[in-house]
Coordinates of C-alpha atoms in Angstrom, one line a residue:
M25 CA 70.1 104.7 75.0
E26 CA 73.1 102.9 73.4
D27 CA 75.5 104.7 75.7
L28 CA 73.4 103.9 78.8
N29 CA 73.4 100.2 77.8
Q30 CA 77.1 100.3 77.5
K31 CA 77.5 101.8 81.0
V32 CA 75.0 99.3 82.6
N33 CA 76.6 96.3 80.9
N34 CA 80.1 97.7 81.5
T35 CA 81.0 97.1 77.8
E36 CA 83.1 99.2 75.4
P37 CA 81.7 100.5 72.1
K38 CA 82.6 98.4 69.1
V39 CA 85.7 99.6 67.3
S40 CA 86.2 98.7 63.6
Y41 CA 89.4 96.8 62.7
T42 CA 90.2 97.1 59.0
E43 CA 93.1 97.4 56.6
A44 CA 93.1 101.1 57.5
N45 CA 94.3 100.2 61.0
I46 CA 97.4 98.4 59.7
R47 CA 100.4 100.7 59.7
H48 CA 104.0 100.3 58.6
L49 CA 106.5 102.4 60.5
S50 CA 109.9 103.3 59.1
D51 CA 112.9 102.5 61.3
M52 CA 113.1 106.0 62.6
E53 CA 109.4 106.3 63.1
H54 CA 109.4 103.1 65.1
V55 CA 112.1 104.3 67.4
R56 CA 110.3 107.6 68.0
T57 CA 107.0 105.8 68.6
R58 CA 108.4 103.2 70.9
P59 CA 111.5 104.8 72.5
G60 CA 111.3 102.7 75.6
M61 CA 112.2 99.6 73.5
Y62 CA 115.5 101.2 72.6
I63 CA 116.6 103.4 75.5
G64 CA 114.4 102.5 78.4
R65 CA 112.9 105.6 80.2
L66 CA 113.0 109.1 78.7
G67 CA 113.4 111.3 81.8
D68 CA 114.9 114.8 82.1
G69 CA 118.5 113.9 83.1
S70 CA 117.9 114.1 86.8
Q71 CA 118.4 110.3 87.2
V72 CA 121.4 108.3 86.1
E73 CA 119.1 105.8 84.2
D74 CA 117.4 108.6 82.2
G75 CA 117.5 108.2 78.4
I76 CA 119.8 111.0 77.5
Y77 CA 122.7 109.2 79.2
V78 CA 121.8 106.0 77.2
L79 CA 122.1 108.2 74.0
L80 CA 125.5 109.4 75.0
K81 CA 126.6 105.8 76.0
E82 CA 125.5 104.4 72.6
V83 CA 127.7 106.9 70.8
V84 CA 130.7 106.5 73.1
D85 CA 130.4 102.7 72.9
N86 CA 131.2 102.9 69.2
S87 CA 134.3 104.9 69.9
I88 CA 135.3 102.5 72.6
D89 CA 135.0 99.6 70.2
E90 CA 137.5 101.3 67.9
F91 CA 140.0 101.6 70.8
K92 CA 139.4 97.9 71.6
M93 CA 140.3 97.0 68.0
G94 CA 143.7 98.8 68.5
V95 CA 142.9 102.2 66.8
G96 CA 142.1 105.6 68.3
K97 CA 143.7 106.1 71.7
R98 CA 141.8 109.4 72.3
I99 CA 138.1 110.4 72.4
D100 CA 137.0 114.0 72.6
I101 CA 133.6 114.8 74.2
E102 CA 132.1 118.2 74.4
I103 CA 128.7 119.0 76.0
E104 CA 127.5 122.6 75.4
D105 CA 125.1 124.2 77.8
N106 CA 124.3 120.7 79.2
L107 CA 122.1 120.2 76.1
R108 CA 124.2 119.4 73.0
V109 CA 126.8 116.7 72.7
A110 CA 129.7 116.2 70.3
V111 CA 131.9 113.0 70.3
R112 CA 135.0 112.7 68.1
D113 CA 137.2 109.6 68.0
F114 CA 140.3 108.9 66.0
G115 CA 139.5 105.3 64.9
R116 CA 139.1 104.0 61.5
G117 CA 136.0 106.0 60.6
I118 CA 132.8 104.6 59.3
P119 CA 133.1 103.4 55.7
L120 CA 132.0 106.5 53.7
G121 CA 129.7 104.6 51.3
S122 CA 127.7 103.2 54.3
L123 CA 127.7 106.2 56.6
V124 CA 124.0 107.1 56.1
D125 CA 122.8 103.5 56.4
A126 CA 125.0 102.9 59.5
V127 CA 123.3 105.7 61.4
S128 CA 119.7 105.5 60.1
M129 CA 118.8 101.9 59.2
L130 CA 118.2 99.4 62.1
N131 CA 120.0 96.1 62.0
T132 CA 122.8 97.7 59.9
G133 CA 126.4 97.9 61.1
G134 CA 129.9 96.5 61.1
K135 CA 129.6 94.5 64.3
Y136 CA 127.8 91.6 62.7
D137 CA 131.1 90.8 61.1
T138 CA 133.3 89.4 63.9
K139 CA 136.5 90.0 61.9
A140 CA 136.0 93.7 62.1
F141 CA 134.8 93.9 65.7
K142 CA 135.7 91.3 68.3
K143 CA 134.3 91.3 71.8
S144 CA 132.3 94.5 71.1
V145 CA 129.5 95.7 73.3
G146 CA 127.4 97.2 70.5
L147 CA 126.2 94.2 68.6
N148 CA 122.5 94.8 67.8
G149 CA 122.8 97.5 65.1
V150 CA 120.6 99.8 67.1
G151 CA 122.6 102.4 69.1
A152 CA 123.4 105.2 66.8
K153 CA 120.1 104.9 65.0
A154 CA 118.2 105.4 68.2
V155 CA 120.3 108.5 69.0
N156 CA 119.5 109.8 65.5
A157 CA 115.8 109.2 65.7
L158 CA 115.5 110.7 69.2
S159 CA 117.5 113.9 68.4
S160 CA 116.1 117.1 67.1
K161 CA 119.5 117.4 65.2
F162 CA 122.0 114.7 64.5
I163 CA 125.2 115.0 62.5
A164 CA 127.4 112.0 61.5
R165 CA 130.8 112.8 60.0
S166 CA 133.4 110.2 58.9
V167 CA 136.9 110.9 57.8
R168 CA 138.9 108.2 56.0
D169 CA 142.2 108.8 54.1
G170 CA 141.6 112.4 53.1
Q171 CA 137.9 112.1 52.4
M172 CA 135.1 113.3 54.6
R173 CA 131.4 112.5 54.3
E174 CA 128.8 114.4 56.5
A175 CA 125.2 113.5 56.9
V176 CA 122.8 115.8 58.7
F177 CA 119.5 114.6 60.1
E178 CA 116.5 116.2 62.0
R179 CA 114.4 113.8 64.1
G180 CA 115.7 110.9 61.9
D181 CA 115.0 112.5 58.5
L182 CA 118.1 113.1 56.3
I183 CA 118.5 116.8 55.5
S184 CA 121.8 116.9 53.8
D185 CA 124.6 114.6 52.6
T186 CA 127.9 116.0 51.4
T187 CA 131.4 114.6 50.6
S188 CA 134.6 116.7 50.5
E189 CA 138.4 116.4 50.8
T190 CA 140.0 117.1 54.2
D191 CA 143.3 117.0 56.0
E192 CA 141.7 115.9 59.3
E193 CA 142.8 112.6 61.0
N194 CA 140.7 109.5 60.4
G195 CA 137.8 108.9 62.7
T196 CA 134.2 109.6 63.4
Y197 CA 132.4 112.7 64.7
I198 CA 128.9 112.5 66.1
F199 CA 126.8 115.5 67.2
F200 CA 123.4 115.2 68.7
E201 CA 120.8 117.3 70.5
P202 CA 118.1 115.2 72.2
D203 CA 114.6 116.1 71.1
S204 CA 113.2 118.4 73.8
T205 CA 109.6 117.4 72.8
L206 CA 110.5 113.9 74.0
F207 CA 113.0 114.6 76.8
L208 CA 111.1 117.4 78.5
N209 CA 113.2 120.0 80.3
Y210 CA 116.2 117.8 80.1
H211 CA 119.8 118.7 81.2
F212 CA 122.9 116.6 81.3
R213 CA 124.5 116.3 84.8
H214 CA 128.3 116.4 84.8
E215 CA 128.6 114.0 87.8
F216 CA 126.7 111.2 86.0
I217 CA 128.8 111.7 82.9
E218 CA 132.1 111.8 84.7
T219 CA 131.3 108.5 86.4
M220 CA 130.4 106.9 83.1
L221 CA 133.6 108.1 81.4
R222 CA 135.8 107.1 84.2
N223 CA 134.3 103.6 84.0
Y224 CA 135.3 103.5 80.3
T225 CA 138.9 104.4 81.2
Y226 CA 139.2 101.8 84.0
L227 CA 138.3 99.1 81.5
N228 CA 140.5 100.5 78.7
T229 CA 143.9 101.4 80.2
G230 CA 145.8 103.7 77.9
L231 CA 142.7 105.4 76.5
A232 CA 142.4 109.1 77.1
I233 CA 139.0 110.7 77.2
Y234 CA 138.9 114.5 77.1
Y235 CA 135.6 115.8 78.5
N236 CA 135.1 119.5 78.0
G237 CA 138.9 119.7 77.9
H238 CA 139.5 117.8 81.1
R239 CA 141.5 114.6 80.6
I240 CA 140.3 111.3 82.2
I241 CA 142.7 108.4 82.1
S242 CA 143.4 105.2 84.1
R243 CA 146.8 103.5 84.3
N244 CA 145.8 100.7 86.8
G245 CA 142.4 99.6 85.6
L246 CA 140.1 98.0 88.2
A247 CA 142.5 98.9 91.0
D248 CA 142.0 102.6 90.2
L249 CA 138.2 101.9 90.1
L250 CA 138.2 100.6 93.7
N251 CA 140.6 103.2 94.9
D252 CA 138.4 106.0 93.5
N253 CA 135.1 104.5 94.8
M254 CA 135.8 103.0 98.2
T255 CA 134.6 105.2 101.0
A256 CA 136.5 103.3 103.7
Q257 CA 140.2 102.3 103.6
G258 CA 140.8 98.7 102.6
I259 CA 142.3 96.6 105.4
Y260 CA 144.9 95.2 103.0
P261 CA 146.3 96.5 99.7
I262 CA 144.0 95.9 96.7
V263 CA 144.6 92.5 95.0
H264 CA 144.7 93.1 91.3
I265 CA 145.0 90.2 88.8
K266 CA 144.7 90.3 85.0
G267 CA 144.4 87.5 82.6
E268 CA 143.3 86.9 79.0
D269 CA 139.7 88.3 78.7
I270 CA 139.4 88.7 82.5
E271 CA 140.5 91.1 85.2
I272 CA 139.6 91.2 88.9
A273 CA 140.4 93.4 91.8
F274 CA 139.3 93.1 95.4
T275 CA 140.0 93.9 99.1
H276 CA 138.1 93.9 102.4
S277 CA 136.9 97.0 104.1
P278 CA 135.7 97.5 107.7
Q279 CA 132.2 98.3 106.4
Y280 CA 129.3 95.8 106.5
G281 CA 127.9 94.2 103.4
E282 CA 129.3 93.4 100.0
E283 CA 130.1 95.8 97.1
Y284 CA 130.6 94.7 93.5
Y285 CA 131.4 96.4 90.2
S286 CA 131.1 94.3 87.1
F287 CA 131.7 94.8 83.4
V288 CA 131.4 93.0 80.1
N289 CA 133.3 94.2 77.1
G290 CA 133.7 97.6 78.8
Q291 CA 130.0 97.8 79.6
H292 CA 129.1 98.5 83.2
T293 CA 126.6 95.8 84.1
T294 CA 124.9 97.6 87.0
Q295 CA 122.5 94.7 87.6
G296 CA 125.3 92.1 87.5
G297 CA 124.6 88.9 85.7
T298 CA 126.2 85.5 85.2
H299 CA 129.8 86.8 85.5
Q300 CA 129.2 88.6 88.8
S301 CA 127.3 85.7 90.3
A302 CA 130.1 83.4 89.3
F303 CA 132.7 85.6 90.8
K304 CA 130.8 85.9 94.1
E305 CA 130.5 82.1 94.4
H306 CA 134.0 81.2 93.4
I307 CA 136.0 83.8 95.4
A308 CA 134.2 82.7 98.6
R309 CA 134.8 79.0 97.7
T310 CA 138.5 79.6 96.9
I311 CA 139.1 81.5 100.1
K312 CA 137.3 78.8 102.2
D313 CA 139.3 76.0 100.5
F314 CA 142.6 77.9 101.1
Y315 CA 142.1 78.1 104.8
S316 CA 140.7 74.6 105.0
K317 CA 138.2 75.8 107.7
N318 CA 134.5 75.4 108.0
L319 CA 133.9 79.1 107.1
E320 CA 130.5 80.5 106.0
F321 CA 130.4 82.3 102.6
Q322 CA 128.6 85.2 104.3
D323 CA 131.5 85.7 106.7
I324 CA 134.0 85.5 103.9
R325 CA 132.2 88.1 101.8
N326 CA 131.3 90.5 104.6
G327 CA 133.2 93.7 103.8
L328 CA 134.3 92.5 100.4
V329 CA 134.7 95.2 97.8
A330 CA 135.4 93.8 94.4
A331 CA 135.4 94.4 90.6
I332 CA 135.4 92.0 87.7
A333 CA 135.6 92.6 84.0
I334 CA 135.4 90.0 81.3
N335 CA 135.3 90.0 77.5
V336 CA 132.7 87.8 75.8
I337 CA 132.3 87.2 72.1
E338 CA 128.8 88.2 71.1
P339 CA 127.4 88.7 74.6
T340 CA 123.7 88.3 75.3
F341 CA 122.3 91.0 77.6
E342 CA 118.9 90.9 79.2
S343 CA 117.9 94.3 77.7
Q344 CA 118.9 96.8 75.1
T345 CA 120.5 99.0 77.7
K346 CA 122.9 96.1 78.6
I347 CA 122.8 96.4 82.4
K348 CA 122.7 92.6 83.1
L349 CA 124.7 89.8 81.4
G350 CA 122.6 86.9 80.3
S351 CA 125.2 84.9 78.4
L352 CA 125.9 81.4 79.8
S353 CA 128.9 80.8 77.4
M354 CA 132.0 82.8 76.6
A355 CA 131.5 82.4 72.9
P356 CA 129.1 80.9 70.3
E357 CA 130.2 77.8 68.4
K358 CA 131.4 79.6 65.2
D359 CA 132.3 83.0 63.8
S360 CA 130.8 84.6 60.7
D361 CA 133.1 82.5 58.5
G362 CA 132.1 79.2 60.2
N363 CA 135.4 78.9 62.1
P364 CA 135.1 77.6 65.7
Y365 CA 135.9 80.0 68.6
P366 CA 138.6 78.9 71.1
L367 CA 136.3 79.5 74.0
S368 CA 133.2 77.9 72.3
G369 CA 131.3 75.8 74.8
V370 CA 133.1 77.2 77.9
S371 CA 130.6 78.5 80.4
V372 CA 131.0 81.9 82.0
N373 CA 130.8 80.2 85.4
K374 CA 133.6 77.8 84.6
F375 CA 135.8 80.5 83.0
V376 CA 135.5 82.8 85.9
G377 CA 135.7 80.0 88.5
D378 CA 138.9 78.5 87.0
F379 CA 140.6 81.9 86.9
V380 CA 139.7 82.9 90.4
K381 CA 140.6 79.5 91.9
E382 CA 144.0 79.4 90.4
N383 CA 145.1 83.0 90.8
V384 CA 143.5 83.9 94.1
D385 CA 144.8 80.7 95.7
N386 CA 148.3 81.4 94.3
F387 CA 148.2 85.0 95.6
L388 CA 147.2 83.9 99.1
H389 CA 150.0 81.3 99.2
K390 CA 152.5 83.9 98.1
N391 CA 151.3 86.7 100.4
A392 CA 151.0 85.3 103.9
D393 CA 150.6 88.8 105.4
V394 CA 147.4 89.5 103.4
A395 CA 146.1 86.0 104.1
D396 CA 146.5 86.6 107.8
I397 CA 144.7 89.9 107.7
M398 CA 141.9 88.4 105.6
L399 CA 141.4 85.5 108.0
Q400 CA 141.3 87.8 111.0
K401 CA 138.5 89.9 109.2
I402 CA 136.6 86.7 108.4
Q403 CA 136.8 85.4 111.9
E404 CA 135.7 88.8 113.3
S405 CA 132.6 88.6 111.1
E406 CA 132.0 85.0 112.1
K407 CA 132.3 86.0 115.8
E408 CA 129.8 88.8 115.5
R409 CA 127.3 86.7 113.5
K410 CA 127.4 83.9 116.1
A411 CA 127.1 86.4 118.9
I412 CA 123.8 87.7 117.6
A413 CA 122.6 84.4 116.2
G414 CA 119.9 84.0 118.9
V415 CA 118.8 87.6 118.5
T416 CA 118.7 87.2 114.8
K417 CA 116.4 84.1 114.9
I418 CA 114.0 85.8 117.3
A419 CA 114.0 89.0 115.2
R420 CA 113.2 87.0 112.0
E421 CA 110.3 85.4 113.7
R422 CA 109.1 88.7 115.1
A423 CA 109.2 90.2 111.6
K424 CA 107.0 87.4 110.3
K425 CA 104.5 87.8 113.1
A426 CA 104.4 91.6 112.7
N427 CA 102.3 91.1 109.6
L428 CA 104.1 93.7 107.7
H429 CA 101.4 94.2 105.1
N430 CA 99.1 95.6 107.7
R431 CA 101.1 96.9 110.6
K432 CA 104.1 98.8 109.3
L433 CA 104.1 98.3 105.5
R434 CA 101.5 99.2 103.0
D435 CA 103.0 97.1 100.2
C436 CA 102.8 97.4 96.5
R437 CA 102.0 94.7 94.0
I438 CA 105.2 94.8 91.9
H439 CA 108.7 94.4 93.3
L440 CA 112.2 94.7 91.9
N441 CA 113.0 91.1 92.8
D442 CA 109.9 89.6 91.3
V443 CA 110.7 86.6 89.0
K444 CA 107.7 87.4 87.0
G445 CA 106.0 90.7 86.3
G446 CA 107.8 92.0 83.2
K447 CA 109.6 91.0 80.1
K448 CA 113.3 90.6 80.4
D449 CA 113.9 92.6 77.2
D450 CA 111.6 95.5 78.3
D451 CA 113.4 98.4 79.8
N452 CA 110.1 99.9 80.9
D453 CA 109.6 96.9 83.1
P454 CA 107.5 98.1 86.0
R455 CA 109.8 96.4 88.5
F456 CA 112.3 99.2 88.0
D457 CA 109.6 101.7 89.0
S458 CA 109.1 99.9 92.3
S459 CA 109.7 102.2 95.3
I460 CA 109.1 102.4 99.0
F461 CA 108.4 105.6 101.0
I462 CA 109.8 105.7 104.5
T463 CA 107.8 108.2 106.5
E464 CA 107.0 109.2 110.1
G465 CA 103.6 109.4 111.7
D466 CA 100.2 108.1 110.8
S467 CA 99.0 111.3 109.1
A468 CA 101.9 111.6 106.7
S469 CA 101.9 107.8 105.9
G470 CA 98.1 108.1 105.5
S471 CA 98.3 110.9 102.9
I472 CA 100.9 109.0 100.9
T473 CA 99.1 105.7 101.1
K474 CA 95.9 107.3 99.7
S475 CA 97.8 109.0 96.9
R476 CA 100.2 106.4 95.8
D477 CA 100.3 104.0 92.8
V478 CA 99.4 100.7 94.5
N479 CA 101.2 98.8 91.8
T480 CA 104.7 100.2 92.3
Q481 CA 104.7 102.4 95.4
A482 CA 104.9 101.0 99.0
V483 CA 104.8 102.9 102.3
F484 CA 106.7 102.0 105.5
S485 CA 105.6 104.0 108.6
L486 CA 108.1 104.8 111.3
R487 CA 107.0 105.2 114.9
G488 CA 108.7 108.4 116.0
K489 CA 112.4 109.1 115.5
P490 CA 114.5 106.1 114.7
L491 CA 117.6 105.3 116.9
N492 CA 120.9 106.9 116.2
S493 CA 122.8 103.8 115.0
F494 CA 126.2 105.4 114.6
G495 CA 129.0 103.4 116.4
L496 CA 126.6 100.4 117.1
T497 CA 127.1 96.9 115.8
K498 CA 124.7 95.1 113.5
K499 CA 123.1 93.5 116.6
V500 CA 121.0 96.6 116.9
V501 CA 119.4 95.9 113.5
Y502 CA 117.8 92.9 115.0
E503 CA 117.2 94.2 118.5
N504 CA 115.5 97.5 117.3
E505 CA 112.0 96.8 116.1
E506 CA 112.0 99.6 113.6
F507 CA 115.3 98.6 112.0
N508 CA 114.4 94.9 112.0
L509 CA 111.1 95.4 110.3
L510 CA 112.6 97.8 107.8
Q511 CA 115.3 95.4 106.9
A512 CA 112.8 92.6 106.5
A513 CA 110.6 94.9 104.3
L514 CA 113.5 95.7 102.0
N515 CA 114.7 92.1 102.1
I516 CA 118.4 93.1 102.3
E517 CA 119.6 91.0 105.2
D518 CA 121.7 88.9 102.9
G519 CA 122.7 91.7 100.5
L520 CA 121.1 93.7 97.7
D521 CA 120.4 90.7 95.4
G522 CA 116.9 90.3 97.1
L523 CA 116.1 94.1 97.3
R524 CA 112.4 94.5 96.8
Y525 CA 112.3 98.1 95.7
N526 CA 114.4 100.0 93.2
K527 CA 114.0 103.3 95.0
V528 CA 114.1 103.7 98.8
I529 CA 112.6 107.1 99.4
V530 CA 112.9 108.9 102.8
A531 CA 109.8 111.1 103.0
T532 CA 109.8 113.5 106.0
D533 CA 108.5 116.9 106.9
A534 CA 110.5 119.9 105.7
D535 CA 111.3 121.0 109.2
V536 CA 114.0 120.5 111.9
D537 CA 112.5 117.2 113.1
G538 CA 112.0 116.0 109.5
M539 CA 115.7 116.8 108.7
H540 CA 116.8 114.9 111.8
I541 CA 114.9 111.8 110.8
R542 CA 116.5 112.0 107.3
L543 CA 119.9 112.1 109.0
L544 CA 119.1 109.2 111.3
M545 CA 117.9 107.1 108.3
I546 CA 120.9 107.9 106.2
T547 CA 123.2 107.1 109.1
F548 CA 121.5 103.7 109.4
F549 CA 122.1 102.9 105.8
L550 CA 125.6 104.2 105.8
Q551 CA 126.4 102.2 108.9
F552 CA 125.0 98.8 107.9
F553 CA 124.0 98.9 104.2
P554 CA 126.4 101.4 102.5
D555 CA 126.0 99.7 99.1
L556 CA 122.3 100.6 99.1
I557 CA 123.5 104.2 98.8
K558 CA 126.5 103.5 96.5
K559 CA 124.3 101.7 94.0
G560 CA 121.9 104.7 93.8
H561 CA 118.9 103.3 95.5
V562 CA 118.3 105.9 98.3
Y563 CA 116.5 109.1 97.7
I564 CA 115.0 112.1 99.6
L565 CA 111.5 113.1 98.6
Q566 CA 111.2 116.8 97.9
T567 CA 107.8 118.2 98.8
P568 CA 106.6 121.8 98.3
L569 CA 106.9 124.4 101.1
F570 CA 104.2 126.6 99.8
R571 CA 101.1 126.6 97.7
V572 CA 100.4 129.9 95.9
R573 CA 97.1 130.4 94.1
N574 CA 94.9 133.1 92.8
R575 CA 91.9 133.7 90.7
K576 CA 92.6 134.4 87.0
K577 CA 89.7 134.7 84.6
G578 CA 87.3 133.2 87.1
K579 CA 89.4 130.1 87.8
Y580 CA 92.0 129.3 90.5
V581 CA 95.5 128.9 89.2
T582 CA 97.8 127.0 91.6
R583 CA 101.6 126.9 91.8
Y584 CA 103.5 124.6 94.2
C585 CA 106.7 126.1 95.4
Y586 CA 109.7 124.1 96.7
T587 CA 111.9 127.1 97.5
E588 CA 111.5 130.7 98.7
E589 CA 112.6 131.8 95.2
E590 CA 109.8 129.8 93.6
R591 CA 107.3 131.4 96.0
V592 CA 108.4 134.9 95.1
A593 CA 108.2 134.0 91.3
A594 CA 104.7 132.5 91.8
I595 CA 103.4 135.7 93.6
E596 CA 104.7 137.8 90.7
E597 CA 103.1 135.5 88.1
L598 CA 99.7 135.2 89.8
G599 CA 99.2 138.9 90.7
P600 CA 98.6 140.7 94.0
A601 CA 97.0 139.3 97.1
P602 CA 97.3 135.6 96.3
E603 CA 96.3 132.9 98.7
I604 CA 99.5 131.5 100.2
T605 CA 99.6 128.3 102.2
R606 CA 102.7 127.2 104.1
F607 CA 102.9 123.4 104.4
K608 CA 104.4 122.6 107.8
G609 CA 104.2 118.8 107.4
L610 CA 103.3 116.0 105.0
G611 CA 100.1 115.2 106.9
E612 CA 98.8 118.7 106.1
I613 CA 98.8 118.0 102.4
S614 CA 95.6 116.4 101.2
P615 CA 95.8 113.1 99.4
D616 CA 94.4 114.7 96.2
E617 CA 97.2 117.2 96.3
F618 CA 99.8 114.7 97.3
R619 CA 99.2 112.8 94.0
N620 CA 100.9 115.8 92.3
F621 CA 104.1 115.2 94.2
I622 CA 104.6 111.5 94.0
G623 CA 103.5 111.0 90.4
E624 CA 105.4 111.6 87.1
D625 CA 106.6 115.0 88.3
M626 CA 107.9 113.6 91.6
R627 CA 111.1 115.5 92.7
L628 CA 113.7 113.2 94.2
E629 CA 117.2 114.0 95.4
Q630 CA 119.5 111.0 95.1
V631 CA 121.7 110.3 98.1
S632 CA 125.2 109.8 96.7
L633 CA 128.4 108.6 98.3
K634 CA 131.9 109.3 97.1
K635 CA 135.4 108.7 98.5
T636 CA 135.9 112.4 99.0
D637 CA 132.8 112.6 101.3
A638 CA 134.8 111.5 104.3
V639 CA 131.9 109.6 105.7
K640 CA 133.6 108.3 108.8
E641 CA 134.6 111.8 109.9
L642 CA 131.3 113.4 109.0
L643 CA 129.3 110.7 111.0
E644 CA 131.7 111.0 114.0
F645 CA 131.2 114.8 114.1
Y646 CA 127.4 115.0 113.4
M647 CA 126.3 111.7 115.0
G648 CA 129.0 111.0 117.6
K649 CA 129.3 111.8 121.2
N650 CA 131.1 115.2 120.8
T651 CA 128.1 117.1 122.0
M652 CA 129.9 120.3 123.1
E653 CA 132.0 120.5 119.9
R654 CA 128.8 120.1 117.8
Q655 CA 126.9 122.7 120.0
N656 CA 129.7 125.3 119.5
F657 CA 129.6 124.6 115.8
I658 CA 125.8 125.3 115.7
I659 CA 126.2 128.5 117.8
N660 CA 129.0 129.8 115.6
N661 CA 127.1 129.1 112.4
L662 CA 123.6 130.0 113.5
V663 CA 121.7 132.4 111.2
V664 CA 118.6 134.0 112.5
E665 CA 116.0 135.1 110.0
E666 CA 113.0 137.2 110.5
D667 CA 109.6 135.5 110.4
I668 CA 107.9 135.9 107.0
D669 CA 104.4 137.3 107.3
L670 CA 102.4 135.2 104.8

C-alpha cells in the first residue's frame, strides 16, 4: 500500500541522511570519482577533446614550462601500442624530496612560486595528480645531480618509492597508462597527438620534440603554424611580428570567413578568449584607420587567417582544460614576495591593442605592395557584400518567417552559444554536447527526431539533394532556401562566434545518393565556411549496414554491423542461420533502434582539413564541370561485386 501511495502521489520514498552519509575522499579518490572536474570528458580517444589527450597535455605542459624557464631544449615522447605513454624532459627535475607529493597531492607544486615558474600554463597544482589518479600504472622519475628517485603508483596508490645513484642527465620521466576501466576501449590517435605537439613547437622556437623517434621542430613560430595549416595560398606573404610577451602572424586568403589560432603561455586556447577578441577588434580597427576609408570590419576580416600568442602572468582560464582565456589583466598586482609586476593593471585588451596598432600600422606604411593587395581584397569583399545586400535582407526575413522550430529545424534546448546553461568551470557543460543532425527526407529525420536527446540534439531536414555550390559566390547562400535556412539555424552568418551547435553531423543513407548528399554538404561548408571544418565541428554519422540476430538460450542476441567484416564476425559468433537485415536507409531503422546509434555509443567520423588535402584541386575534379574526365575516371576505377544473398 505504501508503494502504491508513493506512485499515486508521485513522491519518492524517504531516504535517511545521517553521519554515515558524510564521506571524505582522498585527493586521488576525488579525482577518480569526479574525473570530469579535472579532465572534462573521458571518451575513447576517437575525438580530439577526449580525456586521454588531456592527460598527455598535462604531462607535456610541465616539460614545456621547463623549456620556457630556459632549461631542457628536448622532450622525448614514446607511445607504445597506442596505449602507454612515456615523456622524458631534460629540465631541472622535480626536487627529489617532494617528488611523491608533487604527483599525488592536489594543490601541491612549484608553480605557486612565481620565482621558479614565470608565465606558466600549469598553475593549479592539479595536472600530474589527475594523470596519476586516472592511470592504471603511473611512474614518476626525477634525476637531479647524480641522484634519481622513482615513485610507482597504481590508480593513485603508491606502490614503491626508491632512490639511487645515476649518471643520467637531469630531468623528469613520466610514464602512464590510462585506466581502461574508465577510458573504455581507448586508443591514442597519432594525428591528434602530432597536431598538439606541433602547436607546442610553434610557440617555443628552438624546442625539439621527438615523438616515437620523429623530430618535430619549428624555426619560424606562428608563421610556420599558418603555413602548415592554411589550405589556400595567402594572397600576400605572411606578416609575422614578435614583441615582448606577444607574437602575431596573419595574411588574407581567397576563402570566405575568418580563421584564428590563439595561444596563452603555450596553451592552445581553442575557444579563444579575451586575447583573441582583442586581436580581432584591433587589427580591423588598425587597418581601417590606415586606409582612412569608411570600411566595414566584416569586409576587412573576410578571408583573414591569423594567429596570436601572448604570455600572461598567472592566467585565469574558464576551465581546468584551459581552452578559453578569462583573464582581463596581463598580471596580478604583486608576485609571491609582494613585489609589483611591470604589467600589473594593464588589460589584455589594451596590451594587444597597443601592440597591433603600432606594429601593423608601421608594417603597412613600410610595405606598400602588401597594403595595396590587402586593400584590393577588402574592396572585393565590400563589393560582393553590397551586391547581395538586398538578397541578404530578404533572406534574413524569410528565415525568420520560416519558423525554423517547426518547419525545417527540430531544435534542442541547450546550445553552444547559450550565455546560461552550465558552469564556466565545468568541462562537462552540456553546451559542448550540443549537436545538429543534417538529414534528408521525412522518414529519416522522423526516426532521428523520435530517438534523439531533446536537450542537446537538434535535427535539420533537407528537402532532396542540396545544390552543388562549387564555384558559386556567397550570394547563393541567401538565394537558396536550404542553405539560407541552414546558415540561420547554425547562426554562422557572421562567423563561428555565434555557432549554436558544437557538432554539425551529416546523417545520410549509406548508399550512393546518401554519399552524394554528404559530398554536396561538405562542398558547401568548404566553399563558404571552411573554418567550421578546420575547427573540428563537422562530422559524418556512421550507421549500421546490417543487423544480425539469433536466438541463444531462448533469447534474441543482436549485433549491429557497420562493415562487411563485422557482419561475418557476427554470423560466426551467433551461430548458423541467423536473421540478417540489411538497412538500406535511415528511415528503415525504427526509432527504438536508432537510439542505440546516436547515444553514448554513437560512431562519428570527423571531417578534417589539412594543407596537403589539395582542396581546390579535389573540388574542381569531383564537383566541377569536367564531366567527361570524371566519367572516364569512374569507368576506369569501377569495381563490380556480386550481389550478396542475405
